Amino acid sequence: MSTILDKILATKREEVAAAKAAVPLAELERRAAAAGPLRPFAGALARPPGKPV
């Protein structure tokens, strides 16, 4: 008998496999290299109220 968690895990495994098949690793690496610099997580949390993240 499978639980809801087992069903969720099975679905996610299928989704991850499909995503891996859709975009080659070399393309993901190219996109990562072309992406802008990371923003500091702590800095985003410390922003003044009303200023968007």
PDB file of N, CA and C in Angstrom:
ATOM      1  N   MET A   1       0.852  -1.180   0.000  1.00  0.00           N
ATOM      2  CA  MET A   1       0.000   0.000   0.000  1.00  0.00           C
ATOM      3  C   MET A   1       0.896   1.240   0.000  1.00  0.00           C
ATOM      4  N   SER A   2       0.621   2.157  -0.888  1.00  0.00           N
ATOM      5  CA  SER A   2       1.448   3.359  -0.948  1.00  0.00           C
ATOM      6  C   SER A   2       0.740   4.513  -0.248  1.00  0.00           C
ATOM      7  N   THR A   3       1.559   5.344   0.349  1.00  0.00           N
ATOM      8  CA  THR A   3       1.030   6.512   1.043  1.00  0.00           C
ATOM      9  C   THR A   3       1.040   7.700   0.096  1.00  0.00           C
ATOM     10  N   ILE A   4       0.444   8.773   0.528  1.00  0.00           N
ATOM     11  CA  ILE A   4       0.444   9.994  -0.285  1.00  0.00           C
ATOM     12  C   ILE A   4       1.873  10.478  -0.507  1.00  0.00           C
ATOM     13  N   LEU A   5       2.728  10.301   0.504  1.00  0.00           N
ATOM     14  CA  LEU A   5       4.128  10.704   0.354  1.00  0.00           C
ATOM     15  C   LEU A   5       4.818   9.877  -0.728  1.00  0.00           C
ATOM     16  N   ASP A   6       4.546   8.578  -0.770  1.00  0.00           N
ATOM     17  CA  ASP A   6       5.114   7.732  -1.819  1.00  0.00           C
ATOM     18  C   ASP A   6       4.675   8.212  -3.198  1.00  0.00           C
ATOM     19  N   LYS A   7       3.427   8.599  -3.320  1.00  0.00           N
ATOM     20  CA  LYS A   7       2.907   9.095  -4.599  1.00  0.00           C
ATOM     21  C   LYS A   7       3.576  10.417  -4.987  1.00  0.00           C
ATOM     22  N   ILE A   8       3.758  11.296  -4.010  1.00  0.00           N
ATOM     23  CA  ILE A   8       4.427  12.575  -4.269  1.00  0.00           C
ATOM     24  C   ILE A   8       5.864  12.330  -4.726  1.00  0.00           C
ATOM     25  N   LEU A   9       6.570  11.444  -4.026  1.00  0.00           N
ATOM     26  CA  LEU A   9       7.956  11.140  -4.396  1.00  0.00           C
ATOM     27  C   LEU A   9       8.047  10.547  -5.797  1.00  0.00           C
ATOM     28  N   ALA A  10       7.145   9.651  -6.131  1.00  0.00           N
ATOM     29  CA  ALA A  10       7.154   9.047  -7.466  1.00  0.00           C
ATOM     30  C   ALA A  10       6.922  10.109  -8.536  1.00  0.00           C
ATOM     31  N   THR A  11       5.976  11.002  -8.284  1.00  0.00           N
ATOM     32  CA  THR A  11       5.696  12.071  -9.241  1.00  0.00           C
ATOM     33  C   THR A  11       6.902  12.982  -9.403  1.00  0.00           C
ATOM     34  N   LYS A  12       7.523  13.362  -8.295  1.00  0.00           N
ATOM     35  CA  LYS A  12       8.689  14.250  -8.360  1.00  0.00           C
ATOM     36  C   LYS A  12       9.852  13.582  -9.079  1.00  0.00           C
ATOM     37  N   ARG A  13      10.047  12.293  -8.854  1.00  0.00           N
ATOM     38  CA  ARG A  13      11.122  11.584  -9.558  1.00  0.00           C
ATOM     39  C   ARG A  13      10.893  11.626 -11.064  1.00  0.00           C
ATOM     40  N   GLU A  14       9.646  11.443 -11.476  1.00  0.00           N
ATOM     41  CA  GLU A  14       9.313  11.520 -12.900  1.00  0.00           C
ATOM     42  C   GLU A  14       9.558  12.930 -13.440  1.00  0.00           C
ATOM     43  N   GLU A  15       9.166  13.948 -12.674  1.00  0.00           N
ATOM     44  CA  GLU A  15       9.355  15.333 -13.110  1.00  0.00           C
ATOM     45  C   GLU A  15      10.835  15.676 -13.241  1.00  0.00           C
ATOM     46  N   VAL A  16      11.639  15.236 -12.287  1.00  0.00           N
ATOM     47  CA  VAL A  16      13.080  15.512 -12.331  1.00  0.00           C
ATOM     48  C   VAL A  16      13.716  14.801 -13.521  1.00  0.00           C
ATOM     49  N   ALA A  17      13.329  13.564 -13.763  1.00  0.00           N
ATOM     50  CA  ALA A  17      13.871  12.825 -14.907  1.00  0.00           C
ATOM     51  C   ALA A  17      13.507  13.520 -16.216  1.00  0.00           C
ATOM     52  N   ALA A  18      12.278  14.000 -16.327  1.00  0.00           N
ATOM     53  CA  ALA A  18      11.852  14.700 -17.544  1.00  0.00           C
ATOM     54  C   ALA A  18      12.625  16.005 -17.710  1.00  0.00           C
ATOM     55  N   ALA A  19      12.848  16.728 -16.618  1.00  0.00           N
ATOM     56  CA  ALA A  19      13.589  17.990 -16.689  1.00  0.00           C
ATOM     57  C   ALA A  19      15.037  17.746 -17.103  1.00  0.00           C
ATOM     58  N   LYS A  20      15.641  16.690 -16.569  1.00  0.00           N
ATOM     59  CA  LYS A  20      17.021  16.364 -16.945  1.00  0.00           C
ATOM     60  C   LYS A  20      17.113  16.005 -18.421  1.00  0.00           C
ATOM     61  N   ALA A  21      16.104  15.315 -18.926  1.00  0.00           N
ATOM     62  CA  ALA A  21      16.113  14.917 -20.333  1.00  0.00           C
ATOM     63  C   ALA A  21      15.861  16.112 -21.253  1.00  0.00           C
ATOM     64  N   ALA A  22      15.149  17.116 -20.764  1.00  0.00           N
ATOM     65  CA  ALA A  22      14.769  18.255 -21.599  1.00  0.00           C
ATOM     66  C   ALA A  22      15.923  19.220 -21.853  1.00  0.00           C
ATOM     67  N   VAL A  23      16.812  19.385 -20.873  1.00  0.00           N
ATOM     68  CA  VAL A  23      17.905  20.357 -21.003  1.00  0.00           C
ATOM     69  C   VAL A  23      19.222  19.650 -20.682  1.00  0.00           C
ATOM     70  N   PRO A  24      20.135  19.609 -21.635  1.00  0.00           N
ATOM     71  CA  PRO A  24      21.429  18.958 -21.399  1.00  0.00           C
ATOM     72  C   PRO A  24      22.236  19.674 -20.308  1.00  0.00           C
ATOM     73  N   LEU A  25      23.079  18.908 -19.630  1.00  0.00           N
ATOM     74  CA  LEU A  25      23.905  19.460 -18.557  1.00  0.00           C
ATOM     75  C   LEU A  25      24.770  20.612 -19.058  1.00  0.00           C
ATOM     76  N   ALA A  26      25.318  20.494 -20.243  1.00  0.00           N
ATOM     77  CA  ALA A  26      26.171  21.560 -20.785  1.00  0.00           C
ATOM     78  C   ALA A  26      25.393  22.868 -20.920  1.00  0.00           C
ATOM     79  N   GLU A  27      24.131  22.782 -21.305  1.00  0.00           N
ATOM     80  CA  GLU A  27      23.299  23.987 -21.423  1.00  0.00           C
ATOM     81  C   GLU A  27      23.037  24.599 -20.051  1.00  0.00           C
ATOM     82  N   LEU A  28      22.773  23.766 -19.057  1.00  0.00           N
ATOM     83  CA  LEU A  28      22.570  24.282 -17.698  1.00  0.00           C
ATOM     84  C   LEU A  28      23.826  24.973 -17.187  1.00  0.00           C
ATOM     85  N   GLU A  29      24.984  24.378 -17.470  1.00  0.00           N
ATOM     86  CA  GLU A  29      26.243  24.992 -17.046  1.00  0.00           C
ATOM     87  C   GLU A  29      26.459  26.327 -17.755  1.00  0.00           C
ATOM     88  N   ARG A  30      26.105  26.407 -19.033  1.00  0.00           N
ATOM     89  CA  ARG A  30      26.242  27.660 -19.775  1.00  0.00           C
ATOM     90  C   ARG A  30      25.337  28.724 -19.171  1.00  0.00           C
ATOM     91  N   ARG A  31      24.107  28.348 -18.853  1.00  0.00           N
ATOM     92  CA  ARG A  31      23.164  29.302 -18.250  1.00  0.00           C
ATOM     93  C   ARG A  31      23.662  29.781 -16.888  1.00  0.00           C
ATOM     94  N   ALA A  32      24.206  28.867 -16.100  1.00  0.00           N
ATOM     95  CA  ALA A  32      24.711  29.238 -14.777  1.00  0.00           C
ATOM     96  C   ALA A  32      25.881  30.208 -14.898  1.00  0.00           C
ATOM     97  N   ALA A  33      26.760  29.964 -15.862  1.00  0.00           N
ATOM     98  CA  ALA A  33      27.917  30.840 -16.053  1.00  0.00           C
ATOM     99  C   ALA A  33      27.488  32.228 -16.524  1.00  0.00           C
ATOM    100  N   ALA A  34      26.402  32.294 -17.292  1.00  0.00           N
ATOM    101  CA  ALA A  34      25.939  33.573 -17.833  1.00  0.00           C
ATOM    102  C   ALA A  34      25.054  34.343 -16.850  1.00  0.00           C
ATOM    103  N   ALA A  35      24.628  33.693 -15.791  1.00  0.00           N
ATOM    104  CA  ALA A  35      23.738  34.344 -14.823  1.00  0.00           C
ATOM    105  C   ALA A  35      24.493  35.425 -14.052  1.00  0.00           C
ATOM    106  N   GLY A  36      23.754  36.381 -13.548  1.00  0.00           N
ATOM    107  CA  GLY A  36      24.351  37.450 -12.761  1.00  0.00           C
ATOM    108  C   GLY A  36      24.838  36.941 -11.415  1.00  0.00           C
ATOM    109  N   PRO A  37      25.512  37.798 -10.681  1.00  0.00           N
ATOM    110  CA  PRO A  37      26.027  37.387  -9.378  1.00  0.00           C
ATOM    111  C   PRO A  37      24.890  37.106  -8.392  1.00  0.00           C
ATOM    112  N   LEU A  38      25.175  36.242  -7.448  1.00  0.00           N
ATOM    113  CA  LEU A  38      24.189  35.914  -6.423  1.00  0.00           C
ATOM    114  C   LEU A  38      24.007  37.086  -5.475  1.00  0.00           C
ATOM    115  N   ARG A  39      22.785  37.256  -5.009  1.00  0.00           N
ATOM    116  CA  ARG A  39      22.519  38.282  -4.003  1.00  0.00           C
ATOM    117  C   ARG A  39      22.648  37.641  -2.627  1.00  0.00           C
ATOM    118  N   PRO A  40      23.152  38.371  -1.655  1.00  0.00           N
ATOM    119  CA  PRO A  40      23.295  37.792  -0.318  1.00  0.00           C
ATOM    120  C   PRO A  40      21.929  37.551   0.327  1.00  0.00           C
ATOM    121  N   PHE A  41      21.724  36.361   0.818  1.00  0.00           N
ATOM    122  CA  PHE A  41      20.452  35.997   1.428  1.00  0.00           C
ATOM    123  C   PHE A  41      20.175  36.843   2.668  1.00  0.00           C
ATOM    124  N   ALA A  42      21.159  36.976   3.533  1.00  0.00           N
ATOM    125  CA  ALA A  42      20.967  37.748   4.762  1.00  0.00           C
ATOM    126  C   ALA A  42      20.655  39.207   4.445  1.00  0.00           C
ATOM    127  N   GLY A  43      21.257  39.745   3.403  1.00  0.00           N
ATOM    128  CA  GLY A  43      20.989  41.125   3.008  1.00  0.00           C
ATOM    129  C   GLY A  43      19.553  41.316   2.570  1.00  0.00           C
ATOM    130  N   ALA A  44      18.997  40.330   1.900  1.00  0.00           N
ATOM    131  CA  ALA A  44      17.601  40.417   1.468  1.00  0.00           C
ATOM    132  C   ALA A  44      16.668  40.415   2.672  1.00  0.00           C
ATOM    133  N   LEU A  45      17.022  39.675   3.690  1.00  0.00           N
ATOM    134  CA  LEU A  45      16.184  39.628   4.893  1.00  0.00           C
ATOM    135  C   LEU A  45      16.272  40.918   5.693  1.00  0.00           C
ATOM    136  N   ALA A  46      17.389  41.623   5.588  1.00  0.00           N
ATOM    137  CA  ALA A  46      17.612  42.818   6.398  1.00  0.00           C
ATOM    138  C   ALA A  46      17.149  44.099   5.708  1.00  0.00           C
ATOM    139  N   ARG A  47      16.556  44.001   4.538  1.00  0.00           N
ATOM    140  CA  ARG A  47      16.118  45.213   3.830  1.00  0.00           C
ATOM    141  C   ARG A  47      15.023  45.928   4.606  1.00  0.00           C
ATOM    142  N   PRO A  48      14.960  47.234   4.445  1.00  0.00           N
ATOM    143  CA  PRO A  48      13.936  47.999   5.158  1.00  0.00           C
ATOM    144  C   PRO A  48      12.527  47.612   4.692  1.00  0.00           C
ATOM    145  N   PRO A  49      11.547  47.743   5.564  1.00  0.00           N
ATOM    146  CA  PRO A  49      10.168  47.432   5.187  1.00  0.00           C
ATOM    147  C   PRO A  49       9.727  48.296   4.001  1.00  0.00           C
ATOM    148  N   GLY A  50       8.966  47.706   3.113  1.00  0.00           N
ATOM    149  CA  GLY A  50       8.476  48.433   1.959  1.00  0.00           C
ATOM    150  C   GLY A  50       9.382  48.356   0.751  1.00  0.00           C
ATOM    151  N   LYS A  51      10.623  47.937   0.941  1.00  0.00           N
ATOM    152  CA  LYS A  51      11.542  47.793  -0.187  1.00  0.00           C
ATOM    153  C   LYS A  51      11.438  46.355  -0.690  1.00  0.00           C
ATOM    154  N   PRO A  52      11.154  46.177  -1.988  1.00  0.00           N
ATOM    155  CA  PRO A  52      10.971  44.815  -2.489  1.00  0.00           C
ATOM    156  C   PRO A  52      12.254  43.998  -2.445  1.00  0.00           C
ATOM    157  N   VAL A  53      12.080  42.712  -2.344  1.00  0.00           N
ATOM    158  CA  VAL A  53      13.209  41.784  -2.309  1.00  0.00           C
ATOM    159  C   VAL A  53      13.669  41.546  -3.655  1.00  0.00           C
TER     160      VAL A  53
END
